[in-house]
């Protein structure tokens, strides 16, 4: 439970300070210590957010107390209380890291302002720390697996551009590895020790996205009780990964363009420009060219983001990578769940290679995870059949989701729903073309612009037959 009142420890042999503050500043909880030793103890036991420390005390002086507190792994902020003529001590205490000093006799209002200012700083720093540790936790570097020709090209481009300041736009279907590529670009750049900050533009409500990215000033809107740093400030000197950039509202696109061009922006409700040094990487699986035509996406921003474009091919177009990926995930989950890491047999691998993976690498990863956890690779067949079928449409005409139908796997997961729609659409188009060509598979493959072999696999996986 967070404390309701901020706890302040007063270390002062003069009880009047305590009495005065306690009586006039009810929004704080004041506790006291009469001398340095007791004070140091109470810092540990009572965990105050802030310490008011008298410089002159009998026994241990305020400066000595401060030196001792500095030896602790963490200490609260310290405000020194000094009398007139203590200038030398004041200088020393600032050198020792005191946040402020107050001269006796003081005005209560003055104390209140100092306390609030320091606490605000403490809060901002702790928010920053939280963000940074979240960022570090996300970092856990993942191997980027794939040896097929398209993936070799992707890797070559990553190597060429990672350590440049170029803005990279990563495109590809859902689950193809866009995020893992963005992280690799960061890890291979000279910014690797600095934050990698990810913002998913589609996941944050559009009204909040501006404040999230650029921060806000106190009073900028209802509820903005204090100033807040935006993600761009957190990402300073590091990399900002703007995921699902195609979903960024038009109003914010011009502000982003300004960051790209001038490396500066204004917080919501602010007037001053804030400068940042951030490298930007974006990803999307939307058709940005179409969005530009529909005036949903600014073309000037598109050209600016698009200094380098990396296309990640869908998994079905690089099935050679499937055995490698499957082995990689099998090892990863065997380690994680302390299971045996026995290799998948040939038939299972062939089945995996034939499947069309509408959910791409993510779907493969999930499947292998289930195989490892359940310790039975036979379930691959089961899982693939279920994935291929989805709730199988009754005929080729049933294209749309039936709004009355319960959601797939009782989930509203957009990815799963879209994967199902993609599979249905794929099945529908193939069936239509097969009908049109009188089941001439070569002609159908030409029209579909896929290889003859992959058409045969799809016919099998989708269970298509001439009676449909
Ligand atoms: N080449 C790869 N090697 C190893 N793991 C991969 C590879 N590609 C993708 N993955 C794994 O697959 C999962 C999905 O990848 P990622 O999140 O990068 O996809 P995405 O393209 O960002 O998808 P979405 O558009 O749905 O956000 C992740 O767990 C990722 O680690
Ligand atoms: Mg992603």
mmCIF file of N, CA, C and O in Angstrom, residues 360-408:
data_model
loop_
_atom_site.group_PDB
_atom_site.id
_atom_site.type_symbol
_atom_site.label_atom_id
_atom_site.label_comp_id
_atom_site.label_asym_id
_atom_site.label_seq_id
_atom_site.Cartn_x
_atom_site.Cartn_y
_atom_site.Cartn_z
ATOM 1 N N UNK A 360 2.763 -16.813 -39.156
ATOM 2 C CA UNK A 360 4.213 -16.730 -39.328
ATOM 3 C C UNK A 360 5.022 -17.313 -38.157
ATOM 4 O O UNK A 360 4.577 -18.263 -37.535
ATOM 5 N N UNK A 361 6.182 -16.707 -37.870
ATOM 6 C CA UNK A 361 7.093 -17.314 -36.891
ATOM 7 C C UNK A 361 6.433 -17.401 -35.509
ATOM 8 O O UNK A 361 6.646 -18.354 -34.762
ATOM 9 N N UNK A 362 5.617 -16.411 -35.184
ATOM 10 C CA UNK A 362 4.976 -16.447 -33.862
ATOM 11 C C UNK A 362 4.136 -17.715 -33.723
ATOM 12 O O UNK A 362 4.142 -18.381 -32.690
ATOM 13 N N UNK A 363 3.410 -18.050 -34.786
ATOM 14 C CA UNK A 363 2.551 -19.236 -34.741
ATOM 15 C C UNK A 363 3.389 -20.508 -34.622
ATOM 16 O O UNK A 363 3.067 -21.410 -33.843
ATOM 17 N N UNK A 364 4.498 -20.542 -35.357
ATOM 18 C CA UNK A 364 5.396 -21.701 -35.259
ATOM 19 C C UNK A 364 5.950 -21.809 -33.844
ATOM 20 O O UNK A 364 5.983 -22.889 -33.246
ATOM 21 N N UNK A 365 6.365 -20.679 -33.299
ATOM 22 C CA UNK A 365 6.930 -20.679 -31.951
ATOM 23 C C UNK A 365 5.913 -21.230 -30.941
ATOM 24 O O UNK A 365 6.230 -22.077 -30.113
ATOM 25 N N UNK A 366 4.675 -20.754 -31.047
ATOM 26 C CA UNK A 366 3.644 -21.219 -30.110
ATOM 27 C C UNK A 366 3.402 -22.715 -30.248
ATOM 28 O O UNK A 366 3.209 -23.420 -29.255
ATOM 29 N N UNK A 367 3.438 -23.184 -31.494
ATOM 30 C CA UNK A 367 3.178 -24.596 -31.702
ATOM 31 C C UNK A 367 4.292 -25.450 -31.089
ATOM 32 O O UNK A 367 4.031 -26.434 -30.398
ATOM 33 N N UNK A 368 5.534 -25.040 -31.331
ATOM 34 C CA UNK A 368 6.658 -25.808 -30.795
ATOM 35 C C UNK A 368 6.638 -25.782 -29.263
ATOM 36 O O UNK A 368 6.934 -26.764 -28.597
ATOM 37 N N UNK A 369 6.243 -24.647 -28.736
ATOM 38 C CA UNK A 369 6.160 -24.548 -27.280
ATOM 39 C C UNK A 369 5.167 -25.600 -26.740
ATOM 40 O O UNK A 369 5.449 -26.297 -25.772
ATOM 41 N N UNK A 370 4.038 -25.720 -27.407
ATOM 42 C CA UNK A 370 3.056 -26.706 -26.947
ATOM 43 C C UNK A 370 3.591 -28.121 -27.076
ATOM 44 O O UNK A 370 3.367 -28.964 -26.204
ATOM 45 N N UNK A 371 4.314 -28.369 -28.177
ATOM 46 C CA UNK A 371 4.890 -29.702 -28.373
ATOM 47 C C UNK A 371 5.845 -30.020 -27.220
ATOM 48 O O UNK A 371 5.803 -31.102 -26.633
ATOM 49 N N UNK A 372 6.695 -29.058 -26.882
ATOM 50 C CA UNK A 372 7.685 -29.287 -25.826
ATOM 51 C C UNK A 372 6.991 -29.478 -24.475
ATOM 52 O O UNK A 372 7.271 -30.426 -23.736
ATOM 53 N N UNK A 373 6.051 -28.598 -24.193
ATOM 54 C CA UNK A 373 5.403 -28.651 -22.884
ATOM 55 C C UNK A 373 4.624 -29.953 -22.729
ATOM 56 O O UNK A 373 4.676 -30.605 -21.688
ATOM 57 N N UNK A 374 3.945 -30.369 -23.797
ATOM 58 C CA UNK A 374 3.156 -31.599 -23.688
ATOM 59 C C UNK A 374 3.988 -32.842 -23.988
ATOM 60 O O UNK A 374 3.508 -33.960 -23.809
ATOM 61 N N UNK A 375 5.213 -32.623 -24.454
ATOM 62 C CA UNK A 375 6.126 -33.745 -24.677
ATOM 63 C C UNK A 375 5.636 -34.742 -25.713
ATOM 64 O O UNK A 375 5.885 -35.938 -25.591
ATOM 65 N N UNK A 376 4.909 -34.274 -26.720
ATOM 66 C CA UNK A 376 4.348 -35.202 -27.694
ATOM 67 C C UNK A 376 4.306 -34.521 -29.051
ATOM 68 O O UNK A 376 3.509 -33.611 -29.279
ATOM 69 N N UNK A 377 5.172 -35.007 -29.950
ATOM 70 C CA UNK A 377 5.203 -34.277 -31.213
ATOM 71 C C UNK A 377 4.074 -34.676 -32.157
ATOM 72 O O UNK A 377 3.854 -34.031 -33.164
ATOM 73 N N UNK A 378 3.351 -35.728 -31.790
ATOM 74 C CA UNK A 378 2.194 -36.097 -32.627
ATOM 75 C C UNK A 378 1.160 -34.968 -32.674
ATOM 76 O O UNK A 378 0.399 -34.841 -33.621
ATOM 77 N N UNK A 379 1.169 -34.169 -31.613
ATOM 78 C CA UNK A 379 0.139 -33.123 -31.583
ATOM 79 C C UNK A 379 0.363 -32.083 -32.676
ATOM 80 O O UNK A 379 -0.522 -31.301 -32.964
ATOM 81 N N UNK A 380 1.532 -32.101 -33.325
ATOM 82 C CA UNK A 380 1.742 -31.184 -34.449
ATOM 83 C C UNK A 380 0.632 -31.376 -35.491
ATOM 84 O O UNK A 380 0.053 -30.422 -35.990
ATOM 85 N N UNK A 381 0.350 -32.630 -35.795
ATOM 86 C CA UNK A 381 -0.684 -32.904 -36.798
ATOM 87 C C UNK A 381 -2.021 -32.313 -36.388
ATOM 88 O O UNK A 381 -2.698 -31.653 -37.155
ATOM 89 N N UNK A 382 -2.329 -32.578 -35.138
ATOM 90 C CA UNK A 382 -3.581 -32.071 -34.575
ATOM 91 C C UNK A 382 -3.633 -30.537 -34.664
ATOM 92 O O UNK A 382 -4.596 -29.961 -35.143
ATOM 93 N N UNK A 383 -2.520 -29.938 -34.218
ATOM 94 C CA UNK A 383 -2.493 -28.473 -34.162
ATOM 95 C C UNK A 383 -2.556 -27.865 -35.565
ATOM 96 O O UNK A 383 -3.250 -26.873 -35.788
ATOM 97 N N UNK A 384 -1.824 -28.470 -36.493
ATOM 98 C CA UNK A 384 -1.831 -27.917 -37.847
ATOM 99 C C UNK A 384 -3.219 -28.065 -38.464
ATOM 100 O O UNK A 384 -3.732 -27.128 -39.076
ATOM 101 N N UNK A 385 -3.829 -29.214 -38.278
ATOM 102 C CA UNK A 385 -5.166 -29.378 -38.858
ATOM 103 C C UNK A 385 -6.117 -28.356 -38.275
ATOM 104 O O UNK A 385 -6.894 -27.724 -38.985
ATOM 105 N N UNK A 386 -6.026 -28.162 -36.970
ATOM 106 C CA UNK A 386 -6.926 -27.195 -36.330
ATOM 107 C C UNK A 386 -6.637 -25.797 -36.845
ATOM 108 O O UNK A 386 -7.555 -25.032 -37.171
ATOM 109 N N UNK A 387 -5.339 -25.462 -36.978
ATOM 110 C CA UNK A 387 -4.983 -24.116 -37.427
ATOM 111 C C UNK A 387 -5.407 -23.906 -38.882
ATOM 112 O O UNK A 387 -5.858 -22.827 -39.254
ATOM 113 N N UNK A 388 -5.236 -24.945 -39.703
ATOM 114 C CA UNK A 388 -5.580 -24.802 -41.110
ATOM 115 C C UNK A 388 -7.079 -24.636 -41.274
ATOM 116 O O UNK A 388 -7.551 -23.852 -42.093
ATOM 117 N N UNK A 389 -7.800 -25.382 -40.488
ATOM 118 C CA UNK A 389 -9.240 -25.353 -40.653
ATOM 119 C C UNK A 389 -9.848 -24.114 -40.035
ATOM 120 O O UNK A 389 -10.708 -23.475 -40.620
ATOM 121 N N UNK A 390 -9.337 -23.716 -38.917
ATOM 122 C CA UNK A 390 -10.057 -22.698 -38.133
ATOM 123 C C UNK A 390 -11.439 -23.285 -37.966
ATOM 124 O O UNK A 390 -11.640 -24.465 -38.211
ATOM 125 N N UNK A 391 -12.433 -22.526 -37.595
ATOM 126 C CA UNK A 391 -13.775 -23.039 -37.731
ATOM 127 C C UNK A 391 -14.029 -23.039 -39.243
ATOM 128 O O UNK A 391 -14.140 -21.990 -39.856
ATOM 129 N N UNK A 392 -13.962 -24.193 -39.833
ATOM 130 C CA UNK A 392 -13.994 -24.327 -41.295
ATOM 131 C C UNK A 392 -15.254 -23.697 -41.893
ATOM 132 O O UNK A 392 -16.361 -23.949 -41.443
ATOM 133 N N UNK A 393 -15.102 -22.815 -42.897
ATOM 134 C CA UNK A 393 -16.291 -22.240 -43.513
ATOM 135 C C UNK A 393 -17.119 -23.346 -44.150
ATOM 136 O O UNK A 393 -16.563 -24.336 -44.636
ATOM 137 N N UNK A 394 -18.415 -23.181 -44.151
ATOM 138 C CA UNK A 394 -19.256 -24.254 -44.661
ATOM 139 C C UNK A 394 -19.165 -24.336 -46.178
ATOM 140 O O UNK A 394 -19.338 -25.376 -46.767
ATOM 141 N N UNK A 395 -18.911 -23.246 -46.816
ATOM 142 C CA UNK A 395 -18.740 -23.284 -48.262
ATOM 143 C C UNK A 395 -17.844 -22.135 -48.626
ATOM 144 O O UNK A 395 -17.502 -21.319 -47.782
ATOM 145 N N UNK A 396 -17.447 -22.061 -49.874
ATOM 146 C CA UNK A 396 -16.507 -21.007 -50.200
ATOM 147 C C UNK A 396 -17.140 -19.626 -50.136
ATOM 148 O O UNK A 396 -16.452 -18.626 -50.146
ATOM 149 N N UNK A 397 -18.464 -19.574 -50.074
ATOM 150 C CA UNK A 397 -19.103 -18.261 -50.056
ATOM 151 C C UNK A 397 -19.011 -17.610 -48.676
ATOM 152 O O UNK A 397 -19.151 -16.409 -48.547
ATOM 153 N N UNK A 398 -18.789 -18.424 -47.644
ATOM 154 C CA UNK A 398 -18.826 -17.821 -46.310
ATOM 155 C C UNK A 398 -17.492 -17.154 -45.991
ATOM 156 O O UNK A 398 -16.559 -17.763 -45.517
ATOM 157 N N UNK A 399 -17.442 -15.871 -46.322
ATOM 158 C CA UNK A 399 -16.189 -15.141 -46.205
ATOM 159 C C UNK A 399 -16.046 -14.462 -44.869
ATOM 160 O O UNK A 399 -14.979 -14.395 -44.297
ATOM 161 N N UNK A 400 -17.105 -13.912 -44.443
ATOM 162 C CA UNK A 400 -17.012 -13.005 -43.301
ATOM 163 C C UNK A 400 -17.198 -13.764 -41.998
ATOM 164 O O UNK A 400 -17.854 -14.793 -41.956
ATOM 165 N N UNK A 401 -16.641 -13.211 -40.962
ATOM 166 C CA UNK A 401 -16.917 -13.758 -39.634
ATOM 167 C C UNK A 401 -18.398 -13.608 -39.339
ATOM 168 O O UNK A 401 -18.970 -12.563 -39.608
ATOM 169 N N UNK A 402 -18.959 -14.648 -38.808
ATOM 170 C CA UNK A 402 -20.354 -14.542 -38.400
ATOM 171 C C UNK A 402 -20.371 -13.838 -37.046
ATOM 172 O O UNK A 402 -19.765 -14.312 -36.087
ATOM 173 N N UNK A 403 -21.033 -12.681 -36.960
ATOM 174 C CA UNK A 403 -20.980 -11.939 -35.704
ATOM 175 C C UNK A 403 -21.564 -12.716 -34.536
ATOM 176 O O UNK A 403 -21.252 -12.442 -33.380
ATOM 177 N N UNK A 404 -22.399 -13.726 -34.849
ATOM 178 C CA UNK A 404 -22.992 -14.484 -33.746
ATOM 179 C C UNK A 404 -22.119 -15.644 -33.291
ATOM 180 O O UNK A 404 -22.382 -16.282 -32.289
ATOM 181 N N UNK A 405 -21.091 -15.890 -34.073
ATOM 182 C CA UNK A 405 -20.231 -17.021 -33.755
ATOM 183 C C UNK A 405 -19.342 -16.677 -32.547
ATOM 184 O O UNK A 405 -18.847 -15.565 -32.459
ATOM 185 N N UNK A 406 -19.145 -17.605 -31.633
ATOM 186 C CA UNK A 406 -18.254 -17.266 -30.514
ATOM 187 C C UNK A 406 -16.844 -17.057 -31.040
ATOM 188 O O UNK A 406 -16.461 -17.682 -32.027
ATOM 189 N N UNK A 407 -16.064 -16.203 -30.381
ATOM 190 C CA UNK A 407 -14.733 -15.946 -30.894
ATOM 191 C C UNK A 407 -13.858 -17.187 -30.850
ATOM 192 O O UNK A 407 -14.017 -18.037 -29.978
ATOM 193 N N UNK A 408 -12.950 -17.265 -31.813
ATOM 194 C CA UNK A 408 -12.040 -18.393 -31.912
ATOM 195 C C UNK A 408 -11.299 -18.613 -30.597
ATOM 196 O O UNK A 408 -10.782 -17.685 -30.004
#
